[in-house]
Coordinates of C-alpha atoms and ligand atoms in Angstrom, one line a residue:
X10 CA 0.0 0.0 0.0
X11 CA 0.9 3.6 -0.1
X12 CA 3.0 3.6 3.0
X13 CA 5.0 0.5 1.8
X14 CA 5.8 2.1 -1.5
X15 CA 6.8 5.4 0.1
X16 CA 8.9 3.6 2.7
X17 CA 10.6 1.8 -0.1
X18 CA 11.3 4.7 -2.3
X19 CA 11.8 7.7 -0.2
X20 CA 12.3 6.8 3.4
X21 CA 15.1 5.6 5.5
X22 CA 14.7 2.1 6.8
X23 CA 12.9 2.6 10.0
X24 CA 13.4 0.5 13.1
X25 CA 10.2 -1.3 13.3
X26 CA 8.5 -1.0 16.6
X27 CA 8.0 -4.3 18.5
X28 CA 4.2 -3.7 18.6
X29 CA 1.8 -2.5 17.3
X30 CA 2.5 -3.5 13.8
X31 CA 2.7 -1.6 10.6
X32 CA -0.3 -2.0 8.4
X33 CA 2.0 -3.6 5.9
X34 CA 0.9 -6.8 7.4
X35 CA -2.8 -5.9 7.4
X36 CA -3.7 -5.8 3.8
X37 CA -7.4 -5.4 4.8
X38 CA -6.6 -1.8 5.6
X39 CA -4.9 -0.9 2.5
X40 CA -8.0 -0.9 0.5
X41 CA -10.2 0.9 3.0
X42 CA -10.6 4.7 2.7
X43 CA -9.4 7.7 4.5
X44 CA -3.5 22.9 13.6
X45 CA 0.8 28.5 19.0
X46 CA -0.2 26.6 17.4
X47 CA -0.6 26.6 13.6
X48 CA 2.2 28.9 13.0
X49 CA 4.7 26.4 11.4
X50 CA 2.2 25.6 8.7
X51 CA 1.3 29.3 8.6
X52 CA 5.0 30.3 8.4
X53 CA 5.7 27.7 5.7
X54 CA 2.4 28.5 4.1
X55 CA 3.6 32.0 3.5
X56 CA 6.6 30.4 1.8
X57 CA 4.4 28.5 -0.5
X58 CA 2.1 31.3 -1.3
X59 CA 4.8 33.9 -1.9
X60 CA 5.0 34.9 -5.4
X61 CA 8.7 35.7 -5.6
X62 CA 10.3 32.4 -6.1
X63 CA 13.3 32.6 -8.3
X64 CA 13.4 29.0 -9.0
X65 CA 10.8 27.0 -11.0
X66 CA 9.3 24.0 -9.4
X67 CA 10.4 20.6 -10.7
X68 CA 8.2 19.6 -13.5
X69 CA 8.6 15.9 -12.9
X70 CA 8.6 15.3 -9.1
X71 CA 8.4 11.6 -9.6
X72 CA 11.6 11.6 -11.5
X73 CA 13.1 13.4 -8.5
X74 CA 11.7 10.8 -6.2
X75 CA 12.7 7.7 -8.2
X76 CA 15.9 9.1 -9.3
X77 CA 16.8 10.5 -5.9
X78 CA 20.2 10.0 -4.5
X79 CA 21.0 7.5 -1.9
X80 CA 21.7 10.3 0.6
X81 CA 18.1 11.3 0.4
X82 CA 17.1 8.2 2.3
X83 CA 18.9 9.4 5.4
X84 CA 17.0 12.7 5.5
X85 CA 13.7 12.8 7.3
X86 CA 13.3 9.1 8.0
X87 CA 9.6 8.1 8.2
X88 CA 7.9 5.7 10.6
X89 CA 5.5 3.3 8.9
X90 CA 1.7 3.5 9.5
X91 CA 0.7 1.8 12.7
X92 CA -2.5 0.1 13.8
X93 CA -3.3 -1.8 16.9
X94 CA -2.9 -5.6 16.6
X95 CA -4.4 -7.1 19.7
X96 CA -7.4 -4.9 19.4
X97 CA -7.5 -4.7 15.7
X98 CA -11.1 -5.7 15.5
X99 CA -12.2 -2.9 17.7
X100 CA -10.1 -0.4 15.8
X101 CA -11.5 -1.5 12.5
X102 CA -15.1 -1.4 13.7
X103 CA -14.6 2.0 15.2
X104 CA -13.1 3.1 11.9
X105 CA -16.3 2.1 10.2
X106 CA -18.4 3.8 12.9
X107 CA -16.6 7.1 12.3
X108 CA -17.5 7.0 8.7
X109 CA -21.2 7.0 9.3
X110 CA -23.5 10.0 9.3
X111 CA -24.9 9.0 12.6
X112 CA -21.6 9.4 14.2
X113 CA -21.0 12.6 12.4
X114 CA -24.2 14.0 13.9
X115 CA -23.1 12.9 17.3
X116 CA -19.7 14.5 16.9
X117 CA -21.4 17.8 15.7
X118 CA -23.4 17.9 18.9
X119 CA -20.5 17.2 21.1
X120 CA -18.4 20.0 19.8
X121 CA -21.2 22.4 19.1
X122 CA -22.6 22.2 22.6
X123 CA -19.2 22.6 24.1
X124 CA -18.6 25.8 22.1
X125 CA -21.9 27.0 23.5
X126 CA -20.5 27.1 27.0
X127 CA -18.4 30.3 27.2
X128 CA -15.1 29.6 29.0
X129 CA -13.1 32.8 28.4
X130 CA -10.0 33.4 30.5
X131 CA -8.5 36.9 31.0
X132 CA -5.0 38.2 31.8
X133 CA -6.4 40.0 34.8
X134 CA -8.0 37.0 36.6
X135 CA -7.4 36.8 40.3
X136 CA -6.8 33.5 42.2
X137 CA -9.5 30.8 42.1
X138 CA -12.0 31.5 44.9
X139 CA -11.5 35.2 44.9
X140 CA -12.5 36.0 41.3
X141 CA -16.1 35.1 40.4
X142 CA -15.3 35.0 36.7
X143 CA -13.9 31.5 37.1
X144 CA -17.3 30.2 38.1
X145 CA -18.4 29.7 34.5
X146 CA -16.2 26.6 34.4
X147 CA -18.9 24.8 36.6
X148 CA -21.2 25.0 33.6
X149 CA -18.5 23.5 31.4
X150 CA -18.0 20.6 33.9
X151 CA -21.7 20.0 33.9
X152 CA -21.8 19.9 30.2
X153 CA -18.9 17.3 30.1
X154 CA -20.8 15.2 32.6
X155 CA -24.0 15.2 30.6
X156 CA -22.2 14.6 27.3
X157 CA -19.7 11.9 28.3
X158 CA -21.5 9.7 30.8
X159 CA -19.3 6.6 30.4
X160 CA -16.1 8.6 30.8
X161 CA -17.6 9.9 34.1
X162 CA -18.7 6.5 35.2
X163 CA -15.6 4.6 34.5
X164 CA -12.6 6.9 34.8
X165 CA -11.6 8.4 38.2
X166 CA -12.0 12.2 38.2
X167 CA -9.8 14.4 40.4
X168 CA -10.5 18.2 40.4
X169 CA -7.4 20.3 41.1
X170 CA -7.7 23.9 42.3
X171 CA -11.5 23.5 41.7
X172 CA -11.6 23.7 37.9
X173 CA -8.6 21.6 36.7
X174 CA -9.7 18.1 35.6
X175 CA -7.7 14.9 35.8
X176 CA -9.4 11.7 34.5
X177 CA -7.5 8.4 35.2
X178 CA -8.5 5.4 33.1
X179 CA -6.8 2.5 34.8
X180 CA -4.9 0.0 32.6
X181 CA -4.8 -3.6 33.6
X182 CA -1.0 -3.5 33.8
X183 CA 0.1 -1.1 36.4
X184 CA 3.8 -1.6 35.5
X185 CA 3.3 0.4 32.2
X186 CA 3.9 4.1 32.2
X187 CA 0.6 6.0 31.5
X188 CA -0.1 7.9 28.3
X189 CA -1.1 11.6 29.2
X190 CA -3.4 13.4 26.9
X191 CA -3.8 17.1 27.6
X192 CA -6.0 20.0 26.5
X193 CA -7.4 23.2 27.9
X194 CA -11.0 24.1 28.8
X195 CA -10.6 27.9 28.4
X196 CA -10.7 30.0 25.3
X197 CA -9.5 33.5 24.5
X198 CA -12.1 36.3 25.0
X199 CA -14.0 37.7 22.1
X200 CA -13.0 41.3 21.4
X201 CA -16.3 43.2 21.9
X202 CA -15.7 45.4 18.9
X203 CA -15.4 42.4 16.6
X204 CA -18.6 40.6 17.5
X205 CA -20.5 42.0 14.5
X206 CA -17.9 40.7 12.2
X207 CA -18.6 37.0 13.1
X208 CA -20.6 35.2 10.4
X209 CA -22.3 33.4 13.3
X210 CA -22.2 34.6 16.9
X211 CA -19.0 33.4 18.6
X212 CA -20.8 31.2 21.2
X213 CA -23.5 29.9 18.9
X214 CA -21.8 26.6 18.0
X215 CA -23.7 27.0 14.7
X216 CA -23.3 24.1 12.4
X217 CA -23.8 24.9 8.7
X218 CA -23.5 21.4 7.4
X219 CA -19.7 21.7 7.0
X220 CA -18.3 23.8 9.8
X221 CA -19.0 24.2 13.5
X222 CA -18.5 27.9 14.2
X223 CA -17.5 29.6 17.3
X224 CA -14.8 30.6 19.8
X225 CA -13.0 27.4 20.9
X226 CA -14.2 25.3 18.1
X227 CA -10.6 24.9 17.2
X228 CA -8.6 26.1 20.1
X229 CA -8.8 24.0 22.1
X230 CA -12.2 22.5 22.5
X231 CA -11.5 20.4 19.4
X232 CA -8.7 18.8 21.3
X233 CA -10.5 18.4 24.6
X234 CA -13.8 17.2 23.1
X235 CA -11.9 15.1 20.6
X236 CA -10.1 13.2 23.4
X237 CA -13.4 12.9 25.5
X238 CA -15.3 11.6 22.3
X239 CA -12.6 9.1 21.5
X240 CA -12.6 7.7 25.1
X241 CA -16.4 7.7 25.3
X242 CA -16.6 5.8 22.1
X243 CA -13.9 3.3 23.0
X244 CA -15.8 2.7 26.3
X245 CA -19.0 2.0 24.4
X246 CA -17.2 -0.9 22.6
X247 CA -16.1 -2.3 26.0
X248 CA -12.5 -1.6 25.3
X249 CA -10.2 -2.0 28.3
X250 CA -6.7 -0.4 28.1
X251 CA -3.6 -2.3 29.3
X252 CA -1.8 0.9 29.8
X253 CA -3.3 3.6 32.0
X254 CA -4.5 6.7 30.2
X255 CA -4.6 10.0 32.0
X256 CA -6.5 13.1 30.7
X257 CA -5.5 16.5 32.1
X258 CA -7.5 19.6 31.2
X259 CA -6.2 23.0 32.4
X260 CA -8.5 26.0 32.6
X261 CA -6.3 29.1 32.0
X262 CA -3.8 28.1 29.3
X263 CA -4.6 31.3 27.4
X264 CA -3.6 33.4 30.4
X265 CA -0.4 31.5 31.4
X266 CA -1.6 28.3 33.1
X267 CA -0.7 29.6 36.6
X268 CA -3.9 28.4 38.3
X269 CA -4.6 25.5 36.0
X270 CA -1.7 23.5 34.4
X271 CA 0.7 24.6 37.1
X272 CA -1.4 23.0 39.8
X273 CA -2.3 20.0 37.6
X274 CA 1.4 19.4 37.1
X275 CA 2.0 19.0 40.8
X276 CA -0.9 16.6 41.2
X277 CA 0.1 14.5 38.1
X278 CA 3.6 14.2 39.5
X279 CA 2.1 13.2 42.9
X280 CA -0.1 10.5 41.3
X281 CA 2.4 8.6 39.2
X282 CA 5.8 10.2 40.0
X283 CA 8.5 12.2 38.2
X284 CA 9.4 11.0 34.8
X285 CA 6.6 8.5 35.1
X286 CA 4.6 9.0 31.9
X287 CA 5.3 7.3 28.7
X288 CA 4.5 10.4 26.6
X289 CA 2.3 13.5 26.6
X290 CA 0.3 14.8 23.7
X291 CA -1.1 18.3 24.1
X292 CA -2.5 20.9 21.8
X293 CA -0.3 22.1 19.0
X294 CA 0.2 22.2 15.3
X295 CA -1.5 20.0 12.7
X296 CA -0.9 19.1 9.2
X297 CA -1.4 20.7 5.8
X298 CA -0.1 20.7 2.3
X299 CA 3.2 22.4 1.6
X300 CA 5.0 22.3 -1.7
X301 CA 2.6 19.6 -2.9
X302 CA 3.0 17.2 0.0
X303 CA 1.0 16.8 3.2
X304 CA 3.2 17.4 6.1
X305 CA 2.3 16.9 9.8
X306 CA 4.5 18.7 12.4
X307 CA 4.3 17.5 15.9
X308 CA 6.0 20.1 18.1
X309 CA 9.0 18.5 19.7
X310 CA 10.2 21.9 21.0
X311 CA 8.7 25.1 22.3
X312 CA 10.3 28.5 22.3
X313 CA 11.1 30.2 25.6
X314 CA 10.0 33.8 26.4
X315 CA 10.9 36.7 28.6
X316 CA 9.4 40.2 28.9
X317 CA 12.1 42.9 29.4
X318 CA 11.1 46.1 31.0
X319 CA 13.2 49.1 30.0
X320 CA 12.8 52.0 32.5
X321 CA 14.3 55.5 32.3
X322 CA 14.1 57.9 35.2
X323 CA 15.4 61.4 35.1
X324 CA 14.8 64.5 37.4
X325 CA 11.4 66.0 37.0
X326 CA 10.6 69.7 36.9
X327 CA 8.6 72.3 35.1
X328 CA 8.5 71.9 31.4
X329 CA 9.2 75.5 30.7
X330 CA 12.9 74.8 31.5
X331 CA 13.4 71.4 29.9
X332 CA 16.6 69.5 29.4
X333 CA 17.5 68.5 25.8
X334 CA 16.2 65.0 26.4
X335 CA 13.4 64.0 28.7
X336 CA 12.8 60.5 30.0
X337 CA 10.5 59.9 27.1
X338 CA 12.9 61.2 24.5
X339 CA 15.7 59.0 25.9
X340 CA 13.3 56.0 26.0
X341 CA 12.4 56.6 22.3
X342 CA 16.1 56.5 21.3
X343 CA 16.6 53.3 23.3
X344 CA 13.7 51.7 21.6
X345 CA 14.9 52.7 18.2
X346 CA 18.2 51.1 19.1
X347 CA 16.5 47.9 20.1
X348 CA 14.6 47.6 16.8
X349 CA 17.7 48.4 14.8
X350 CA 19.5 45.5 16.4
X351 CA 17.4 42.4 16.1
X352 CA 18.9 39.1 17.2
X353 CA 21.0 37.4 14.6
X354 CA 19.1 34.4 13.2
X355 CA 20.7 31.3 11.8
X356 CA 19.2 28.0 10.8
X357 CA 21.0 25.5 13.1
X358 CA 21.4 22.0 11.7
X359 CA 20.0 20.3 14.8
X360 CA 17.0 22.6 15.2
X361 CA 13.4 21.4 14.5
X362 CA 12.7 24.1 11.8
X363 CA 15.8 22.8 9.9
X364 CA 14.4 19.3 10.1
X365 CA 11.1 20.5 8.7
X366 CA 12.7 22.1 5.7
X367 CA 14.8 18.9 5.2
X368 CA 11.7 16.9 5.3
X369 CA 10.2 19.1 2.6
X370 CA 13.3 18.9 0.5
X371 CA 13.2 15.1 0.7
X372 CA 9.5 14.6 0.2
X373 CA 7.7 17.5 -1.3
X374 CA 7.5 17.5 -5.0
X375 CA 6.9 21.2 -5.6
X376 CA 9.7 22.7 -3.7
X377 CA 11.7 25.0 -6.0
X378 CA 14.6 23.0 -7.4
X379 CA 17.4 25.5 -6.3
X380 CA 16.1 25.6 -2.7
X381 CA 15.8 21.9 -2.6
X382 CA 19.4 21.4 -3.9
X383 CA 20.7 23.8 -1.3
X384 CA 18.8 22.2 1.6
X385 CA 19.9 18.7 0.6
X386 CA 23.6 19.9 0.4
X387 CA 23.3 21.9 3.6
X388 CA 23.9 18.8 5.7
X389 CA 27.6 19.0 4.8
X390 CA 28.1 22.5 3.1
X391 CA 27.9 25.7 5.1
X392 CA 27.6 27.6 1.9
X393 CA 24.6 25.7 0.9
X394 CA 23.1 26.1 4.4
X395 CA 23.5 29.9 4.2
X396 CA 22.1 30.0 0.7
X397 CA 19.0 28.0 1.7
X398 CA 18.6 30.1 4.9
X399 CA 18.7 33.3 2.8
X400 CA 15.9 32.2 0.5
X401 CA 13.8 30.8 3.3
X402 CA 14.1 34.0 5.5
X403 CA 13.7 36.4 2.6
X404 CA 10.5 34.7 1.4
X405 CA 9.0 34.0 4.8
X406 CA 9.7 36.5 7.6
X407 CA 7.3 34.3 9.7
X408 CA 9.7 31.3 9.2
X409 CA 12.6 33.5 10.3
X410 CA 10.7 34.5 13.4
X411 CA 10.1 30.9 14.1
X412 CA 13.8 30.0 14.0
X413 CA 15.2 32.9 15.9
X414 CA 14.7 34.9 19.1
X415 CA 12.2 37.6 18.3
X416 CA 11.5 41.0 19.9
X417 CA 8.3 43.0 20.0
X418 CA 7.9 46.3 21.9
X419 CA 4.3 45.8 23.1
X420 CA 3.7 48.2 26.0
X421 CA 4.9 51.8 26.6
X422 CA 4.1 54.3 29.3
X423 CA 5.4 57.7 30.5
X424 CA 4.4 61.2 31.5
X425 CA 1.5 62.4 33.5
X426 CA 1.0 66.1 32.5
X427 CA 1.8 68.4 29.6
X428 CA 3.6 71.0 31.8
X429 CA 5.5 68.4 34.0
X430 CA 8.8 66.8 32.9
X431 CA 8.3 63.0 32.9
X432 CA 10.2 61.5 35.8
X433 CA 9.7 58.1 34.5
X434 CA 9.1 56.3 31.2
X435 CA 9.1 52.6 30.5
X436 CA 8.4 50.1 27.8
X437 CA 8.1 46.3 27.7
X438 CA 9.8 44.2 25.0
X439 CA 8.3 40.7 24.6
X440 CA 10.9 38.2 23.4
X441 CA 10.2 34.6 22.1
X442 CA 13.4 32.8 22.6
X443 CA 14.9 30.5 20.0
X444 CA 15.3 26.8 21.0
X445 CA 19.0 27.4 20.4
X446 CA 19.3 30.2 22.9
X447 CA 18.3 30.9 26.5
X448 CA 16.8 33.6 28.8
X449 CA 20.3 34.6 30.0
X450 CA 21.6 35.0 26.4
X451 CA 18.5 37.1 25.5
X452 CA 19.1 39.4 28.6
X453 CA 22.8 39.8 27.8
X454 CA 21.9 40.8 24.2
X455 CA 19.5 43.6 25.4
X456 CA 21.9 44.8 28.0
X457 CA 24.8 45.1 25.4
X458 CA 22.6 46.8 22.8
X459 CA 21.7 49.7 25.1
X460 CA 25.1 50.1 26.7
X461 CA 26.5 52.9 24.6
X462 CA 23.3 54.9 24.8
X463 CA 23.3 54.7 28.6
X464 CA 26.8 56.3 28.5
X465 CA 25.7 58.9 26.0
X466 CA 22.9 60.0 28.2
X467 CA 25.0 59.7 31.4
X468 CA 22.6 57.2 32.9
X469 CA 23.4 54.9 35.7
X470 CA 22.7 51.6 34.1
X471 CA 21.4 48.6 36.0
X472 CA 20.4 45.5 34.1
X473 CA 18.7 42.5 35.7
X474 CA 20.1 43.4 39.1
X475 CA 23.7 44.0 38.0
X476 CA 25.5 47.3 37.7
X477 CA 26.5 48.0 34.1
X478 CA 27.4 51.7 34.0
X479 CA 27.9 53.4 37.4
X480 CA 28.6 57.1 37.6
X481 CA 30.3 56.7 40.9
X482 CA 33.1 55.3 38.8
X483 CA 33.5 58.6 37.1
X484 CA 35.3 60.3 39.9
X485 CA 35.1 64.0 39.3
X486 CA 32.4 63.6 36.6
X487 CA 30.1 61.8 38.9
X488 CA 28.0 65.0 39.2
X489 CA 27.1 64.6 35.6
X490 CA 25.0 61.5 36.4
X491 CA 21.7 62.4 34.9
X492 CA 19.4 59.6 35.8
X493 CA 18.8 55.9 35.7
X494 CA 18.3 53.2 33.1
X495 CA 17.0 50.0 34.5
X496 CA 16.3 46.7 32.7
X497 CA 14.4 44.0 34.5
X498 CA 12.1 41.1 34.0
X499 CA 8.7 42.7 33.7
X500 CA 5.8 42.0 36.0
X501 CA 8.3 40.5 38.5
X502 CA 8.1 37.3 36.5
X503 CA 11.2 35.4 35.4
X504 CA 11.7 34.2 31.9
X505 CA 10.8 30.8 30.5
X506 CA 13.6 28.8 29.0
X507 CA 13.0 27.0 25.7
X508 CA 11.6 23.6 26.4
X509 CA 14.0 20.6 26.3
X510 CA 13.7 19.0 22.8
X511 CA 11.7 15.8 22.7
X512 CA 13.8 13.0 21.2
X513 CA 12.8 12.3 17.5
X514 CA 15.6 10.1 16.3
X515 CA 17.6 7.2 17.6
X516 CA 16.8 4.6 20.2
X517 CA 15.0 7.1 22.5
X518 CA 12.5 8.1 19.8
X519 CA 9.9 5.3 20.1
X520 CA 7.2 7.7 21.3
X521 CA 7.9 10.0 18.3
X522 CA 7.6 7.0 16.0
X523 CA 4.4 5.8 17.6
X524 CA 2.9 9.2 17.2
X525 CA 4.1 9.5 13.6
X526 CA 2.7 6.0 12.8
X527 CA -0.6 7.0 14.4
X528 CA -0.8 10.2 12.5
X529 CA -0.2 8.5 9.2
X530 CA -2.7 5.7 9.9
X531 CA -5.3 8.2 10.8
X532 CA -4.7 10.4 7.8
X533 CA -4.8 7.5 5.4
X534 CA -7.7 5.7 7.0
X535 CA -9.7 8.9 7.1
X536 CA -9.3 9.2 3.3
X537 CA -9.2 5.5 2.4
X538 CA -6.2 6.5 0.4
X539 CA -3.8 4.4 -1.6
X540 CA -0.9 5.7 -3.7
X541 CA 2.0 7.8 -2.5
X542 CA 0.5 11.1 -3.5
X543 CA -1.7 11.0 -0.5
X544 CA 0.6 9.8 2.0
X545 CA 1.4 12.2 4.7
X546 CA 5.0 12.9 5.8
X547 CA 5.7 13.6 9.5
X548 CA 8.4 16.0 10.5
X549 CA 9.6 17.3 13.8
X550 CA 8.3 20.8 14.3
X551 CA 8.4 23.7 16.8
X552 CA 5.8 25.4 18.8
X553 CA 6.2 29.2 18.5
X554 CA 3.8 29.9 21.3
X555 CA 3.6 28.2 24.7
X556 CA 1.2 25.5 25.9
X557 CA 0.3 24.0 29.3
X558 CA 3.2 21.6 28.7
X559 CA 5.6 24.2 29.9
X560 CA 4.7 22.9 33.4
X561 CA 5.0 19.3 32.5
X562 CA 8.7 18.9 31.8
X563 CA 9.1 16.8 35.0
X564 CA 6.6 14.2 33.8
X565 CA 8.4 12.9 30.8
X566 CA 10.9 13.9 28.1
X567 CA 8.5 12.8 25.5
X568 CA 6.2 15.8 25.1
X569 CA 4.4 16.5 21.8
X570 CA 2.3 19.5 20.8
X571 CA 0.0 18.1 18.1
X572 CA -3.7 18.3 17.5
X573 CA -4.2 16.8 14.0
X574 CA -5.8 20.0 12.9
X575 CA -6.0 20.7 9.2
X576 CA -4.3 23.9 8.3
X577 CA -5.2 24.3 4.7
X578 CA -8.4 24.4 2.8
X579 CA -11.0 27.0 1.9
X580 CA -11.5 28.1 5.5
X581 CA -8.7 28.2 8.0
X582 CA -9.5 27.6 11.6
X583 CA -9.1 31.3 12.5
X584 CA -7.6 30.6 15.9
X585 CA -7.8 33.6 18.3
X586 CA -9.7 35.7 15.9
X587 CA -13.1 36.3 14.2
X588 CA -14.9 33.3 12.6
X589 CA -13.0 30.5 14.3
X590 CA -14.5 27.4 12.9
X591 CA -13.8 23.6 12.7
X592 CA -15.0 21.4 9.9
X593 CA -16.9 18.4 11.0
X594 CA -14.8 16.2 8.7
X595 CA -11.6 17.4 10.4
X596 CA -13.2 16.9 13.8
X597 CA -14.2 13.3 13.2
X598 CA -10.6 12.8 11.9
X599 CA -9.3 14.3 15.2
X600 CA -11.4 11.7 17.1
X601 CA -10.0 9.0 14.9
X602 CA -6.6 10.3 15.7
X603 CA -7.0 10.1 19.4
X604 CA -8.6 6.7 19.2
X605 CA -5.7 5.3 17.1
X606 CA -3.1 6.9 19.3
X607 CA -4.6 5.6 22.5
X608 CA -4.8 2.1 21.0
X609 CA -1.3 2.1 19.5
X610 CA 0.4 3.4 22.6
X611 CA -1.5 0.9 24.6
X612 CA 0.0 -2.0 22.7
X613 CA 3.4 -0.5 22.3
X614 CA 6.5 -1.8 24.0
X615 CA 7.1 1.5 25.8
X616 CA 8.0 0.6 29.4
Ligands
NAG24 C1 -7.3 2.7 39.6 O1 -6.2 2.1 40.2 C2 -5.8 2.6 41.5 C3 -4.5 2.0 41.9 O2 -4.5 0.6 41.8 C4 -6.9 2.4 42.5 O3 -6.6 3.0 43.7 C5 -8.2 3.0 41.9 O4 -9.3 2.8 42.8 C6 -8.5 2.5 40.5 N1 -9.6 3.3 40.0 C7 -10.7 2.7 39.4 C8 -11.8 3.6 38.9 O5 -10.8 1.5 39.2
NAG25 C1 18.6 56.8 40.3 O1 18.8 55.7 41.2 C2 19.3 56.1 42.4 C3 19.5 54.9 43.2 O2 18.4 54.1 43.3 C4 18.4 57.1 43.1 O3 18.9 57.6 44.4 C5 18.1 58.3 42.2 O4 17.2 59.2 42.8 C6 17.7 57.9 40.8 N1 17.6 59.0 40.0 C7 16.5 59.5 39.3 C8 16.7 60.6 38.5 O5 15.4 58.9 39.5
NAG26 C1 27.2 63.4 29.7 O1 28.4 63.7 30.3 C2 29.4 64.3 29.5 C3 30.7 64.3 30.3 O2 31.1 63.0 30.7 C4 29.0 65.6 29.0 O3 29.9 66.1 28.1 C5 27.7 65.4 28.3 O4 27.1 66.7 27.9 C6 26.6 64.7 29.1 N1 25.5 64.3 28.2 C7 24.2 64.5 28.6 C8 23.2 64.1 27.6 O5 23.9 65.1 29.6

């Protein structure tokens, strides 16, 4: 079947997993039929849509594939499709169930009704118990209880910090590490001024025959309800897992996860222990067509972040006798300097975005020929690497942002009255830190960039608690000290380091291969496809935003941010904006994905 042919022609020989088996031995399947978050696809999508390619695409991609060099087989190795073996009959019958209109109608109700329960979280929320705005989550819990009776009857539910939910589905073998599936109950608020622009009201859950509309239909109720639907449907068949499955649903992911995932993490660690989970799958990117090939990009890494506050203070006074530069004028020059000195960005060979473009070079038929040649050669040639990087960064600034440490000046404040000199002015720069860098390196960069201006304005310069330029050192000129420049971590909150990268190759990558095989099986079964044009390629990806998993590092090294959300088509999911919507076809595919993943991980040899 498709996977077999692809594996033979394009892919490196994969270490086969002890169990479950690849569908290569289940010919019955070969003839059956067939989205922080979405930025990789978005970033690369820009690449695809950009009109300025200097190269023409290959006219005969198949010649490229069949005539490909040996070296190609070592680039972007692919795991084969995986289906459960022991419970194959259940998997197959569920597959048929998911194809029916009756199931589709059920799935529409599940997601649509979930969207109708507003669960917005806000940046300004106070602790649980003090802020009444959290109470709307009771209604969501009541909905879950009504919609998923078997999950509530058979799994053990623990509520953490009132609104966090952990469901434990005991496996028969307590010696196996549990699979942890995560999602979040909250959604971003709807901007009041945009409500009229929604085709259907944001909490209507309207179904138009193709799409379920509304805030959260994609982010992340499709994940949460997708998981619940898969478990409920598995329970209906009488399925009993061997390996324990744990579901963990935070309730403030969109505002940092402080009250939700952070407290869930402690309870999850208390329940099973540190490093005691086989793998975690939380929300994240999905799949879509890029350069003529469907590509799925589970996030194996997540960027770090830090908010740097830049504060200038100078003596106040009456504005009729002003100095040449006020605090605001000085701050303005500092900010111009910041923007004029962005972080240097290079595509590092071991970084996930590099792996993504390698996968495209090895598997995507419509990648421009020159770019493909440079990417393929970049494994050993620095010149080719720089050339590829140049084309990628020029054509897709979003891709460049994904690779490097970014900076965005997002908040500014200063001055109180038109006739008073501002004693203070400050701004906050939001940085998203490259997986190749760190909080410390980011802070050093900012500190250095502003150093000469601190001297120029005779400011005493303190950065992150350390003295950088001190006018006391100036001896006789100390009297010229004019004011202070202070850099600090804004809001009293420390930075977040980039997440440790989840293993995606070598002996330690069995969870990655299990996930890959499950993605492929889901994609192909959902379409009943045969033939290598339809086969999806799986590549390690990166999460540009953060997820609840930033609190879950202690639980396992195998963390994936992946939601099987379709990122191309006539209507994009519109995450975080007007007209968020999820197609019912994609939603059923998401349920199929979680079902396949649960069953495959259950039978795997992961200890
Ligand atoms: C699951 O297993 C644990 C540990 O053996 C046990 O304490 C708990 O009661 C079980 N829960 C259910 C719902 O069977
Ligand atoms: C600068 O900082 C020093 C030490 O905290 C303080 O004494 C001084 O008043 C500050 N200068 C201005 C202009 O705010
Ligand atoms: C800073 O101090 C120098 C002397 O060290 C002086 O010449 C200069 O005018 C001062 N600059 C400002 C902006 O006050």
